PDB file of C-alpha atoms in Angstrom:
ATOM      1  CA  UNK A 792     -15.982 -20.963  11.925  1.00 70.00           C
ATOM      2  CA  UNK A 793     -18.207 -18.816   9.090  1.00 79.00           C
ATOM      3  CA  UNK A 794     -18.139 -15.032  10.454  1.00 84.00           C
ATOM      4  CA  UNK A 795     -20.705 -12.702   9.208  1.00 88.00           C
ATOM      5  CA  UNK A 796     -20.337  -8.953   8.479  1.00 90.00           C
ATOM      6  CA  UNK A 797     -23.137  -7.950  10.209  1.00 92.00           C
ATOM      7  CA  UNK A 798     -21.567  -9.726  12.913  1.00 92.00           C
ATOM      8  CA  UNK A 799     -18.721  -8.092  12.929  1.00 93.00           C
ATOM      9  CA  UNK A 800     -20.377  -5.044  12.630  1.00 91.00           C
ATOM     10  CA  UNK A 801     -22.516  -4.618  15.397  1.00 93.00           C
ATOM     11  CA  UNK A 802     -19.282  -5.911  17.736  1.00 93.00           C
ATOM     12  CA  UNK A 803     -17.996  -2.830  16.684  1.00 91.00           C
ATOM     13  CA  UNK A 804     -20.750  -1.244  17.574  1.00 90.00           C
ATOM     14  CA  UNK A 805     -21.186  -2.754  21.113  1.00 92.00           C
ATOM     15  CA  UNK A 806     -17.589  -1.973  21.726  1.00 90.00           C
ATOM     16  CA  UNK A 807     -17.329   1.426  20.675  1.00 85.00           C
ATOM     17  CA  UNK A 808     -20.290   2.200  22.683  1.00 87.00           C
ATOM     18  CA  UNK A 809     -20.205  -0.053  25.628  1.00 87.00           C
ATOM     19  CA  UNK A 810     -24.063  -1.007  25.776  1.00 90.00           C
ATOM     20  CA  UNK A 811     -25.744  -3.839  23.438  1.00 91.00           C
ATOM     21  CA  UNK A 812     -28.718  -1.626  23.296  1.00 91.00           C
ATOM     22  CA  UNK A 813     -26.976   0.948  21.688  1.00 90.00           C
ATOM     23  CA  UNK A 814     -25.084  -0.938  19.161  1.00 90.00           C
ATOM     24  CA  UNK A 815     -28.600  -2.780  18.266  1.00 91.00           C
ATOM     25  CA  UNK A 816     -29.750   0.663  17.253  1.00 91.00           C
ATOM     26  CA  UNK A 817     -26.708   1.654  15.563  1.00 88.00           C
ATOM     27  CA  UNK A 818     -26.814  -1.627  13.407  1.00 89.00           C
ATOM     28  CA  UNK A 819     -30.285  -1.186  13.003  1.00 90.00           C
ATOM     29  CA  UNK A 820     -31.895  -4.475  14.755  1.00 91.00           C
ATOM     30  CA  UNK A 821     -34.119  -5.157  18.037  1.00 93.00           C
ATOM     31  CA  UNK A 822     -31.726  -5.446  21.138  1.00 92.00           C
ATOM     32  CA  UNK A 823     -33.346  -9.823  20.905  1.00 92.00           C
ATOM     33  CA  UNK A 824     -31.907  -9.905  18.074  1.00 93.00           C
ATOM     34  CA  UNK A 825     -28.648  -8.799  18.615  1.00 92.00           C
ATOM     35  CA  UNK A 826     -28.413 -10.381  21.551  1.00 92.00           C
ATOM     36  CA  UNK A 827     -29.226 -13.666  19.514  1.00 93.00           C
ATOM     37  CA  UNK A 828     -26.692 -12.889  17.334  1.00 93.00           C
ATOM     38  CA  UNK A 829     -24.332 -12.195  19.715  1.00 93.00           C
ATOM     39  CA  UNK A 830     -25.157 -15.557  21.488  1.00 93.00           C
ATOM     40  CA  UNK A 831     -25.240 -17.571  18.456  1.00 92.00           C
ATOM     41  CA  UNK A 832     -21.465 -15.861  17.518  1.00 92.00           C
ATOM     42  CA  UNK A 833     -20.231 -16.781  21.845  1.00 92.00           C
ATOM     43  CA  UNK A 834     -21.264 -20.730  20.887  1.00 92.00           C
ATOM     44  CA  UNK A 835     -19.775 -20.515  17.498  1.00 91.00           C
ATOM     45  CA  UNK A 836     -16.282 -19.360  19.047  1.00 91.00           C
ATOM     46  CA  UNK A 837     -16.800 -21.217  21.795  1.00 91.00           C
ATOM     47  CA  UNK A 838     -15.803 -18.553  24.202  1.00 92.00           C
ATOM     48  CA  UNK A 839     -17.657 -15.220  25.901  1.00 93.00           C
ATOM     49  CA  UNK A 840     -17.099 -12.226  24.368  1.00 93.00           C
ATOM     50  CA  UNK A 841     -18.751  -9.644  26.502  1.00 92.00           C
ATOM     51  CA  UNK A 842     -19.078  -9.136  30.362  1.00 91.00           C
ATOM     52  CA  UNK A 843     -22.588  -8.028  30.536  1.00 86.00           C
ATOM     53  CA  UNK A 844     -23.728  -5.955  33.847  1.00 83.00           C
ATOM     54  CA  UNK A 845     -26.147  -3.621  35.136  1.00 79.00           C
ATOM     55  CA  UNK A 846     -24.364  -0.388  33.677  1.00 79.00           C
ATOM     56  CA  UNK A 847     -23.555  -1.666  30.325  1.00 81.00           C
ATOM     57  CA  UNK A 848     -21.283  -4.336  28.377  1.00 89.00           C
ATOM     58  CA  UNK A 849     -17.576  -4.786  28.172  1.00 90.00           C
ATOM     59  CA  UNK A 850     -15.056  -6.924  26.220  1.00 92.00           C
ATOM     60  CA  UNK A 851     -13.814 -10.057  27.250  1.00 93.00           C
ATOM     61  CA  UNK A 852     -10.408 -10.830  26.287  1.00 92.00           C
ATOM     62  CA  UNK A 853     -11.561 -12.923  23.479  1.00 92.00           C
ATOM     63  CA  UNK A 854     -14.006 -10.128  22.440  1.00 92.00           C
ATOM     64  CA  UNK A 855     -10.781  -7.716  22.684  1.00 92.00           C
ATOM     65  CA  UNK A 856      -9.311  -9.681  19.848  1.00 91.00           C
ATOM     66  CA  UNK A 857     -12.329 -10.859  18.124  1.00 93.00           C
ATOM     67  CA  UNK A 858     -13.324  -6.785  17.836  1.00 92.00           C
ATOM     68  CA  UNK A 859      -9.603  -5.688  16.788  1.00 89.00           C
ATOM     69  CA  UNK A 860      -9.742  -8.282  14.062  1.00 89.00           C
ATOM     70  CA  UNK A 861     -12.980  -7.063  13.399  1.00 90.00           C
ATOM     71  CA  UNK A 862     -12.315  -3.726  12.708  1.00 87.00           C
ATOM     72  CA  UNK A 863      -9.409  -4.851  10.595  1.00 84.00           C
ATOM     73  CA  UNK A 864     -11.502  -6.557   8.368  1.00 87.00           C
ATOM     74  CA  UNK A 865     -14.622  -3.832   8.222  1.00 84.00           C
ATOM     75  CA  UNK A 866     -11.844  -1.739   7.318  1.00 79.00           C
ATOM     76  CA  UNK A 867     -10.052  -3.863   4.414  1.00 79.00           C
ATOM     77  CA  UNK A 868     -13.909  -3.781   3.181  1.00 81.00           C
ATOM     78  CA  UNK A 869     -14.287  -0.474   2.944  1.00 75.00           C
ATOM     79  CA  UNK A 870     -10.646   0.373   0.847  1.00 72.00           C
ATOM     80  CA  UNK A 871     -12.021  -2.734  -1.250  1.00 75.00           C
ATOM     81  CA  UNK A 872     -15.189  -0.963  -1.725  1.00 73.00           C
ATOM     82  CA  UNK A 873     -13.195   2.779  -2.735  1.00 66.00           C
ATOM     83  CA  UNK A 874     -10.555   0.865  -4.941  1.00 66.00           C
ATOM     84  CA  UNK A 875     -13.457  -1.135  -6.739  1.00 71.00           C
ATOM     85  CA  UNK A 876     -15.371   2.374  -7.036  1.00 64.00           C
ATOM     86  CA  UNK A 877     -11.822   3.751  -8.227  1.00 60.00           C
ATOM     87  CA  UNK A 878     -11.238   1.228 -11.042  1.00 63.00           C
ATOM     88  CA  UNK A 879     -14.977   1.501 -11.988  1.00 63.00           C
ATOM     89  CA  UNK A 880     -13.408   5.609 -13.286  1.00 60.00           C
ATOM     90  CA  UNK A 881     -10.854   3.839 -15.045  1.00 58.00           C
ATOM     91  CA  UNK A 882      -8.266   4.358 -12.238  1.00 56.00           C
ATOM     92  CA  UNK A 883      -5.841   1.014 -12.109  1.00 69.00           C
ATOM     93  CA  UNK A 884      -4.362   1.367  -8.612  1.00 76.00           C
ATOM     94  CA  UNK A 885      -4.907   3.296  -5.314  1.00 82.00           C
ATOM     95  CA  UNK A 886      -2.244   3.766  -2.617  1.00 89.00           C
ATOM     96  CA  UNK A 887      -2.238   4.628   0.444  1.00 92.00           C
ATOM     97  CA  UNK A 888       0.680   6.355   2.422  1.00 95.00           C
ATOM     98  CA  UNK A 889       1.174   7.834   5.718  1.00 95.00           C
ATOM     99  CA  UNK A 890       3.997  10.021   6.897  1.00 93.00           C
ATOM    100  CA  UNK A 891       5.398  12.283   9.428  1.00 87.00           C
ATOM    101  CA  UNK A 892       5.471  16.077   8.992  1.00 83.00           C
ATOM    102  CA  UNK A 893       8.771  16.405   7.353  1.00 84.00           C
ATOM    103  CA  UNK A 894       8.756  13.728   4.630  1.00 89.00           C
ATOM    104  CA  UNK A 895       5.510  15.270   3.903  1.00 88.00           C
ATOM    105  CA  UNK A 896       6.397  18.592   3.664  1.00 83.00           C
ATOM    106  CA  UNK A 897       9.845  18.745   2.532  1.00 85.00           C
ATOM    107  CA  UNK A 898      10.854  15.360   0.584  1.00 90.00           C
ATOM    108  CA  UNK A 899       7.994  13.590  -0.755  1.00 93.00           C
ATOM    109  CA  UNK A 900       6.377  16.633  -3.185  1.00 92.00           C
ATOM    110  CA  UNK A 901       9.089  16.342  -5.857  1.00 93.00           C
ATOM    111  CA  UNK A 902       9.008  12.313  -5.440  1.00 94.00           C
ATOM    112  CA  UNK A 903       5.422  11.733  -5.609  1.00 95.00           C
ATOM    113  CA  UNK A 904       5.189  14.552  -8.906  1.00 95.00           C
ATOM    114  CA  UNK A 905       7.726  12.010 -10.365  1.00 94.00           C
ATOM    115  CA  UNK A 906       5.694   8.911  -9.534  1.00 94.00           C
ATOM    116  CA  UNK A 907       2.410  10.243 -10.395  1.00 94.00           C
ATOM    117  CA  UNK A 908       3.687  11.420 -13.720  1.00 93.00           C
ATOM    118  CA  UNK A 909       4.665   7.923 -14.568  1.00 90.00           C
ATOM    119  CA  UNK A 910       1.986   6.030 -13.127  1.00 88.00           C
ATOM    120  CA  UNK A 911      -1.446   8.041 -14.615  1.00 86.00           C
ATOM    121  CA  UNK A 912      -3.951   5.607 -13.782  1.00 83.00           C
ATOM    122  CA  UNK A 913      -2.888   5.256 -10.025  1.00 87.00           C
ATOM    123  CA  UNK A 914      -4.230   7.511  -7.398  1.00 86.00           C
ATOM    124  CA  UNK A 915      -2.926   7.994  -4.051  1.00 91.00           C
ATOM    125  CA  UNK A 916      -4.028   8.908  -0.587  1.00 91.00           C
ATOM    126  CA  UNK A 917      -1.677  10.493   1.215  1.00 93.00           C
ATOM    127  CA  UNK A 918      -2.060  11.340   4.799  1.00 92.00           C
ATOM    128  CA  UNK A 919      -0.080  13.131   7.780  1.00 88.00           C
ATOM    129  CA  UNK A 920       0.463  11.402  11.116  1.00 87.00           C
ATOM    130  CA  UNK A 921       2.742  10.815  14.312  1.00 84.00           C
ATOM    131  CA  UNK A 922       5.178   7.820  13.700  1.00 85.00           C
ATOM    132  CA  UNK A 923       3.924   5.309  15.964  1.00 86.00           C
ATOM    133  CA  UNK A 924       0.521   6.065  14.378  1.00 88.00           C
ATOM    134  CA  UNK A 925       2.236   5.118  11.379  1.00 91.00           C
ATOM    135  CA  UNK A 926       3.496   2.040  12.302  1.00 91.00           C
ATOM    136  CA  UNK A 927       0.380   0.793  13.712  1.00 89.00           C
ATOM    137  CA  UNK A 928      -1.404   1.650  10.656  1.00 89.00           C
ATOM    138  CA  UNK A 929       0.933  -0.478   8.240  1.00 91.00           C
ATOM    139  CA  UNK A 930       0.896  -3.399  10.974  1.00 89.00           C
ATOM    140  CA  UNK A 931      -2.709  -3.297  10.515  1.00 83.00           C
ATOM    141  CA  UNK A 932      -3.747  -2.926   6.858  1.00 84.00           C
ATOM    142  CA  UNK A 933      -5.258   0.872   6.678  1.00 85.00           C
ATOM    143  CA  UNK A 934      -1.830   1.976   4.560  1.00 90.00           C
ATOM    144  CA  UNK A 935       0.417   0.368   1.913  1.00 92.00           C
ATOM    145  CA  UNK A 936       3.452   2.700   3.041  1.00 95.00           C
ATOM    146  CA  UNK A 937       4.566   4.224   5.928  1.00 95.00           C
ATOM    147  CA  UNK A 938       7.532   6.708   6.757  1.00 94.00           C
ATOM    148  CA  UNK A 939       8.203   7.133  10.294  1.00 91.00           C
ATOM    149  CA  UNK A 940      11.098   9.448  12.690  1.00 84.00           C
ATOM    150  CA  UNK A 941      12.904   8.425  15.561  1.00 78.00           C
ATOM    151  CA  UNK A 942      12.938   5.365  17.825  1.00 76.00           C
ATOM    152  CA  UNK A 943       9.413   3.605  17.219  1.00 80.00           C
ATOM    153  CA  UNK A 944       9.480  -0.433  17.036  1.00 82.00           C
ATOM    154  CA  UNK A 945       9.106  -1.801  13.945  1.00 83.00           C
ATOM    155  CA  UNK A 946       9.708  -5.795  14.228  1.00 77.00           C
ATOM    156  CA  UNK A 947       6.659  -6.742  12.556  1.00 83.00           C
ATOM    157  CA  UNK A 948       7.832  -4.532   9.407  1.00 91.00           C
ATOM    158  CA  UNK A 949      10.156  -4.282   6.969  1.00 92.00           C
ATOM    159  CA  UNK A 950      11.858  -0.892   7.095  1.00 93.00           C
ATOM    160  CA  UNK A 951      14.281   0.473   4.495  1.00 92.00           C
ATOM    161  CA  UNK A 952      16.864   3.664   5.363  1.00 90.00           C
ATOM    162  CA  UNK A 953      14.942   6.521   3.941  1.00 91.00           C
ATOM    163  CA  UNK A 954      16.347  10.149   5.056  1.00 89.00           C
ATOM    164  CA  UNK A 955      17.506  11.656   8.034  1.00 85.00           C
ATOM    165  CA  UNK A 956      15.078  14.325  10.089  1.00 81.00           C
ATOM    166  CA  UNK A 957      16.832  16.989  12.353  1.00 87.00           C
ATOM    167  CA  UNK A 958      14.557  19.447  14.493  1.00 92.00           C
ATOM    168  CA  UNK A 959      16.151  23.177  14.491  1.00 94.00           C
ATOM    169  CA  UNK A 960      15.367  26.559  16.719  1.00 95.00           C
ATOM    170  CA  UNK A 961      14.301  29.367  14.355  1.00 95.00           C
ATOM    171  CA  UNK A 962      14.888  32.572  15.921  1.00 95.00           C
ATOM    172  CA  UNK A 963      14.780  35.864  14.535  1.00 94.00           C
ATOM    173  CA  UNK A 964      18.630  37.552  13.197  1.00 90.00           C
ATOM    174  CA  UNK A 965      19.726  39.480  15.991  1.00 86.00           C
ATOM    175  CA  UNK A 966      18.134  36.970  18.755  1.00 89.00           C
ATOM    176  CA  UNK A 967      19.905  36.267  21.893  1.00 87.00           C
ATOM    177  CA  UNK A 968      20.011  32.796  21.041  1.00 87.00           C
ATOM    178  CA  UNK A 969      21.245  33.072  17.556  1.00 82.00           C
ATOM    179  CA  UNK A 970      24.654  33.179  18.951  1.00 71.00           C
ATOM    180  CA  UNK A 971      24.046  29.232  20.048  1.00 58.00           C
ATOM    181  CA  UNK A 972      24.201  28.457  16.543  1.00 56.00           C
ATOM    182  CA  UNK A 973      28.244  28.889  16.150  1.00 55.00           C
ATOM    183  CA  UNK A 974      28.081  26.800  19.331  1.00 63.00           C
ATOM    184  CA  UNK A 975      26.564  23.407  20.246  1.00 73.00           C
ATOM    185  CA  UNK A 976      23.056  24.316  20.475  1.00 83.00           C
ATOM    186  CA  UNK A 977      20.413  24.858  22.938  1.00 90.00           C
ATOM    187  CA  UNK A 978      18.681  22.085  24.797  1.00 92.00           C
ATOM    188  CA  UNK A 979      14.705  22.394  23.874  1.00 94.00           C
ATOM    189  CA  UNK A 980      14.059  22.620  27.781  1.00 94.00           C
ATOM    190  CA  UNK A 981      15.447  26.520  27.907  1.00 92.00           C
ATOM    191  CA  UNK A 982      13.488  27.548  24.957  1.00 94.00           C
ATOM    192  CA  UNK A 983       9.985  26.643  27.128  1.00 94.00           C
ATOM    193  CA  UNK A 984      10.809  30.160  28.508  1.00 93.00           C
ATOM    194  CA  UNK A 985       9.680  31.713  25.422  1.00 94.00           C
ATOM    195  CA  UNK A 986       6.804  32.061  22.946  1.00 95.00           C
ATOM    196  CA  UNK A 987       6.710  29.584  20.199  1.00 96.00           C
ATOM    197  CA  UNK A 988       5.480  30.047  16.610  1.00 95.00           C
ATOM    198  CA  UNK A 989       3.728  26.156  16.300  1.00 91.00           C
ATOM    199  CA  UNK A 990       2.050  24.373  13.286  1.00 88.00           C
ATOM    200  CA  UNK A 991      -1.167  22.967  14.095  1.00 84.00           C
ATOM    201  CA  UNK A 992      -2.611  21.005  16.573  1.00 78.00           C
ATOM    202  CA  UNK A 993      -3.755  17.927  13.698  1.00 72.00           C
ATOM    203  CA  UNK A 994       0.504  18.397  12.642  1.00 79.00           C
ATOM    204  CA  UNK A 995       3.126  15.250  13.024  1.00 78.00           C
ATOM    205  CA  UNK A 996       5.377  17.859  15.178  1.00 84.00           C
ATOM    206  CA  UNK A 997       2.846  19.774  16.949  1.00 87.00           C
ATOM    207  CA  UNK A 998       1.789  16.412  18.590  1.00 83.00           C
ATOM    208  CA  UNK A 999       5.432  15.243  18.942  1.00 86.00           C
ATOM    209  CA  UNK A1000       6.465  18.678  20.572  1.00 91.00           C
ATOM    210  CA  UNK A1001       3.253  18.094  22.980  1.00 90.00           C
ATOM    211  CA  UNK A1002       4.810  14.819  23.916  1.00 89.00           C
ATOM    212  CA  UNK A1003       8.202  15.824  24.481  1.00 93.00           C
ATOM    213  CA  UNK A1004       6.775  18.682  27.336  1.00 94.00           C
ATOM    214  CA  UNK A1005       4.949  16.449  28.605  1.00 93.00           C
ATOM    215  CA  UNK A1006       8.175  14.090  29.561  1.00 92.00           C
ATOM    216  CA  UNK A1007       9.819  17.392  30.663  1.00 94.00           C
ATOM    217  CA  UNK A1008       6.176  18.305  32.713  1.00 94.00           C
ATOM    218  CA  UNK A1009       6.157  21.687  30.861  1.00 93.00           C
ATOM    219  CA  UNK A1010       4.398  23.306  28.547  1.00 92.00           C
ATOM    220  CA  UNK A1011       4.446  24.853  25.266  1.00 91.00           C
ATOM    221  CA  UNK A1012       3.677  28.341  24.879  1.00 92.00           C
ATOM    222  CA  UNK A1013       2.043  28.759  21.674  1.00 93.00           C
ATOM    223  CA  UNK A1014       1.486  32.529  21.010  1.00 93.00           C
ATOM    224  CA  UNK A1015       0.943  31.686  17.142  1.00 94.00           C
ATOM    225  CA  UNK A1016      -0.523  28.472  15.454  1.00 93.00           C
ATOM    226  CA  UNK A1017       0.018  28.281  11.028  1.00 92.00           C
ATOM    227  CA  UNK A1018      -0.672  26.124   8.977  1.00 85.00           C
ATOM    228  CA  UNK A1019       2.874  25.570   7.080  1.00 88.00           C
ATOM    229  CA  UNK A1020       7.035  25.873   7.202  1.00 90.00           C
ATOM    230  CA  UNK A1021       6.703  29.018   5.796  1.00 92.00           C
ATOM    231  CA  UNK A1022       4.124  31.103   7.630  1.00 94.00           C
ATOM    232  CA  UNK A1023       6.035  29.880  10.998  1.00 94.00           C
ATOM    233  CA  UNK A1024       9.554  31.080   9.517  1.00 95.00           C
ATOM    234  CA  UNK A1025       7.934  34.160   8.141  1.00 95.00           C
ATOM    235  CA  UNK A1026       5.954  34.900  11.727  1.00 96.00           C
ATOM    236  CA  UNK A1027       9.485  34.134  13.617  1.00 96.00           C
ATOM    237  CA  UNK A1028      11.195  36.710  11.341  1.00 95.00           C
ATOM    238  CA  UNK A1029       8.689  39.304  12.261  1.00 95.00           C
ATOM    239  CA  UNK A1030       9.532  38.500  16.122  1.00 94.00           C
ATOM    240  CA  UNK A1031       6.301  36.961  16.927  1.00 95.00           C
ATOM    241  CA  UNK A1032       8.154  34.259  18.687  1.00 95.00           C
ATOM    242  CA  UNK A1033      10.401  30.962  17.891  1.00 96.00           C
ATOM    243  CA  UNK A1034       9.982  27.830  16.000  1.00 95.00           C
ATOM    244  CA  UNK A1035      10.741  24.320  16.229  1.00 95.00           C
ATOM    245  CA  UNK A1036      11.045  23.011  12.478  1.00 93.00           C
ATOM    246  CA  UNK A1037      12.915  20.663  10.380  1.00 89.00           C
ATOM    247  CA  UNK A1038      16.391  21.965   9.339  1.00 90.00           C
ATOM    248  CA  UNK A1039      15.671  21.551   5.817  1.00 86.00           C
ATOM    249  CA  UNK A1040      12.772  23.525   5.463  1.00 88.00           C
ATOM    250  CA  UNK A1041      14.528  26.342   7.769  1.00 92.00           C
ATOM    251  CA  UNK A1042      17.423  26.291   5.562  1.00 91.00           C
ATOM    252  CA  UNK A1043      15.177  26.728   2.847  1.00 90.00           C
ATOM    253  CA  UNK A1044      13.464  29.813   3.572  1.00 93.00           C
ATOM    254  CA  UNK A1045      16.337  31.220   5.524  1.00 93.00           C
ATOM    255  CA  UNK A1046      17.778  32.366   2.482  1.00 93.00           C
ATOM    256  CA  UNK A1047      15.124  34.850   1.663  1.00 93.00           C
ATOM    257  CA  UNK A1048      14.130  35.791   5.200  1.00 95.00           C
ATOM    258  CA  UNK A1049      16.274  37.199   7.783  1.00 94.00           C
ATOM    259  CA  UNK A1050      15.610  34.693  10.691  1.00 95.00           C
ATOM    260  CA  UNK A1051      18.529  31.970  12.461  1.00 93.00           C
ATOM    261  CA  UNK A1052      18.809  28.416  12.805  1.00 93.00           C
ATOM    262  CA  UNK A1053      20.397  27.244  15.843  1.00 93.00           C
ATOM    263  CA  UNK A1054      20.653  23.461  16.784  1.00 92.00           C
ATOM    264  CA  UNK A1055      18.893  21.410  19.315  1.00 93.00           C
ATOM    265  CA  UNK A1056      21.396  19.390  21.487  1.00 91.00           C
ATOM    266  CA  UNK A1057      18.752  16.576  22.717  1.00 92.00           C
ATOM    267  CA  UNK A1058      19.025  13.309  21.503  1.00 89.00           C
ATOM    268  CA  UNK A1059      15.647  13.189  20.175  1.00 90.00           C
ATOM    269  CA  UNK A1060      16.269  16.405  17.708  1.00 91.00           C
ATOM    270  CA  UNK A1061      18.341  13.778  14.837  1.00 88.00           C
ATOM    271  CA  UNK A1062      16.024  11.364  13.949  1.00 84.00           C
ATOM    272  CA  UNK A1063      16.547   8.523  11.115  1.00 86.00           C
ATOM    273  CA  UNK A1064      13.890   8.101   8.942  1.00 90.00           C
ATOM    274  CA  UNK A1065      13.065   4.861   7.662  1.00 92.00           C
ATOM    275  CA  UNK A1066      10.099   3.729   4.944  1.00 95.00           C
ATOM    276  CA  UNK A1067       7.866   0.939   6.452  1.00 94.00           C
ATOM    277  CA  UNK A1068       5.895  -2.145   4.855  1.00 94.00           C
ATOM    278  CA  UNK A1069       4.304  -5.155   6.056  1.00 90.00           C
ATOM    279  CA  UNK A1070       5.635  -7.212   3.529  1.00 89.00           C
ATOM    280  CA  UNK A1071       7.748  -5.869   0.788  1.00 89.00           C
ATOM    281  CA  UNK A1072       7.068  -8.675  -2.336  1.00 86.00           C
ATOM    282  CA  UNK A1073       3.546  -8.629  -1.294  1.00 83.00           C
ATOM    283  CA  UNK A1074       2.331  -5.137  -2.360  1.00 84.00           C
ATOM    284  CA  UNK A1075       1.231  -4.904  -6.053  1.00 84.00           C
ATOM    285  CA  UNK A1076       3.781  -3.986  -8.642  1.00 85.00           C
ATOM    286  CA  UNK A1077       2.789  -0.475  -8.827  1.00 87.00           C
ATOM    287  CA  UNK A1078       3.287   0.218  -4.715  1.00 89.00           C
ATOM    288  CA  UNK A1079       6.768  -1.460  -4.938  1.00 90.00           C
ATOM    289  CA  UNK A1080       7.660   1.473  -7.809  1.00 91.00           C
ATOM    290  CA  UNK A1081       7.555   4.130  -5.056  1.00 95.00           C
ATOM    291  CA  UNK A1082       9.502   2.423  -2.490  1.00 95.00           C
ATOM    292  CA  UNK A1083      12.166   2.378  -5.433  1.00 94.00           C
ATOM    293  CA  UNK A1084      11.555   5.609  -6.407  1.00 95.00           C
ATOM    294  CA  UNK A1085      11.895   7.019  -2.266  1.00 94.00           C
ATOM    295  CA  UNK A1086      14.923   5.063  -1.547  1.00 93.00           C
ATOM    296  CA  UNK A1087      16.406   6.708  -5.164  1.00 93.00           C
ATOM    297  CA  UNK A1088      15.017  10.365  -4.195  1.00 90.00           C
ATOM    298  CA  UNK A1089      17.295   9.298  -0.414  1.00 87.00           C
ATOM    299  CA  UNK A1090      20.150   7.945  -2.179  1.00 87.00           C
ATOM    300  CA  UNK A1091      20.521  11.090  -4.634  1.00 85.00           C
ATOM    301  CA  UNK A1092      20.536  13.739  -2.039  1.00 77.00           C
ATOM    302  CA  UNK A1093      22.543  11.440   0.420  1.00 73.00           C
ATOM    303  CA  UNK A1094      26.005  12.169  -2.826  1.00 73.00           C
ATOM    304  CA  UNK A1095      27.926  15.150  -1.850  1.00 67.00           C
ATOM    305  CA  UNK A1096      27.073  18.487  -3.968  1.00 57.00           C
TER     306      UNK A1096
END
């Protein structure tokens, strides 16, 4: 079988849009001639690839997998087209990583100032997003690296130890609830009672938080919205409302601002945090560096003070 990108593109196309007329104009062709090339691409396979019907198109099975694979390889096209573009500046490597909130915001800055300091003509493109996000996007090619929270399955991956995450309540000092903190915590369920300081709504935790309520059928209520760790810690400490943020980062500023940490007692609060490849000897020299470097960065603050 010989596959050909415009092929593959205007799949896409159909798919995303669920009418063949509508990808032909989005591929820029006559609907005969997509419809020719979709034809010509059924006989090829040897299988039909849409269901077509008075109020549009729709994937077949085989055009499921045939557009999935698709968009895999439109998208390995376009990261060969930026890295090419990249080297063209004189730029020897580009990486890709994906993490959740915390390792973005707390452990990977120092890390990544160490890595980029030793590796000048590599760029990176580092991006923010909810772990099984993150997994998906290693399984399928758009990222080199992943670090993911929690319980998410990873059997098509290799996954290293990395860090451990724990979610705290930030309240203000003198809050009713600071007193839980001597104690065993607060389940998450009795803080849904009050207002909540939250990150943003494109934020790893905002989205996780969101899920979490959902299980419980509650919701959030979100007086605030910031854009960091320490505009929430600095909002809680003026009484605006709680927080739900990673220890370390409350620890952090709670030694300049006069606000409380008090543990979480659900499960889901202490998560293990693992870094996530598709193959480990299979990324270039200079992608295998930072995996050494993040399981050093783990390993140094895992030694007692």
């Amino acid at each position: 079988m010989h596959f050909d990108l415009v092929d593959l593109r205007l799949m896409v196309r159909v798919a995303e849009s669920n009418s063949l007329t509508r990808g032909a104009e989005s591929s820029h062709m006559s609907l005969p001639a997509a419809s020719t090339r979709i034809k010509n691409l059924e006989e090829s396979i040897g299988a039909k690839l849409l269901y077509r019907t008075s109020q549009g198109v729709t994937l077949t099975p085989p055009g499921q997998a045939f557009v999935h694979h698709a968009r895999q390889v439109l998208g390995q096209i376009e990261h060969l087209r930026g890295d090419m573009q990249e080297y063209a500046k004189g730029i020897k490597g580009h990486l890709r990583v994906f993490a959740n909130t915390t390792a973005l915001g707390e452990f990977l800055p120092p890390v990544l100032r160490s890595y980029l300091r030793t590796h000048p003509d590599v760029n990176i493109d580092l991006r923010e997003r909810l772990s099984h996000d993150i997994v998906r996007a290693v399984s399928e090619g758009q990222t080199d690296i992943g670090i993911v929270a929690g319980h998410v399955r990873t059997e098509n991956l290799q996954t290293i130890a990395y860090r451990q995450d724990r979610l705290v309540l930030v309240v203000p000092a003198g809050h009713a609830l600071a007193e839980a903190a001597q104690a065993d915590g607060v389940p998450f369920e009795q803080t849904l009672d009050l207002d909540h300081i939250g990150l943003h709504e494109s934020s790893a935790i905002h989205a996780f938080l969101r899920q979490v309520c959902d299980g419980l059928h509650r919701h959030l209520r979100l007086r605030i919205q910031v854009g960091n760790f320490e505009a929430a810690c600095r909002m809680v400490e003026a009484a605006v409302g709680v927080g739900i943020l990673p220890e370390s980062a409350a620890r952090r500023h709670a030694q300049a601002m006069a606000i409380r940490i008090v543990p979480l007692s659900d499960a889901w609060a202490v998560r293990a945090m693992h870094v996530c490849v598709r193959n480990l000897e299979a990324l270039p020299m200079f992608a295998r560096d930072l995996v050494d470097l993040l399981v050093a960065d783990a390993a140094q603050a895992a030694r007692p003070a």
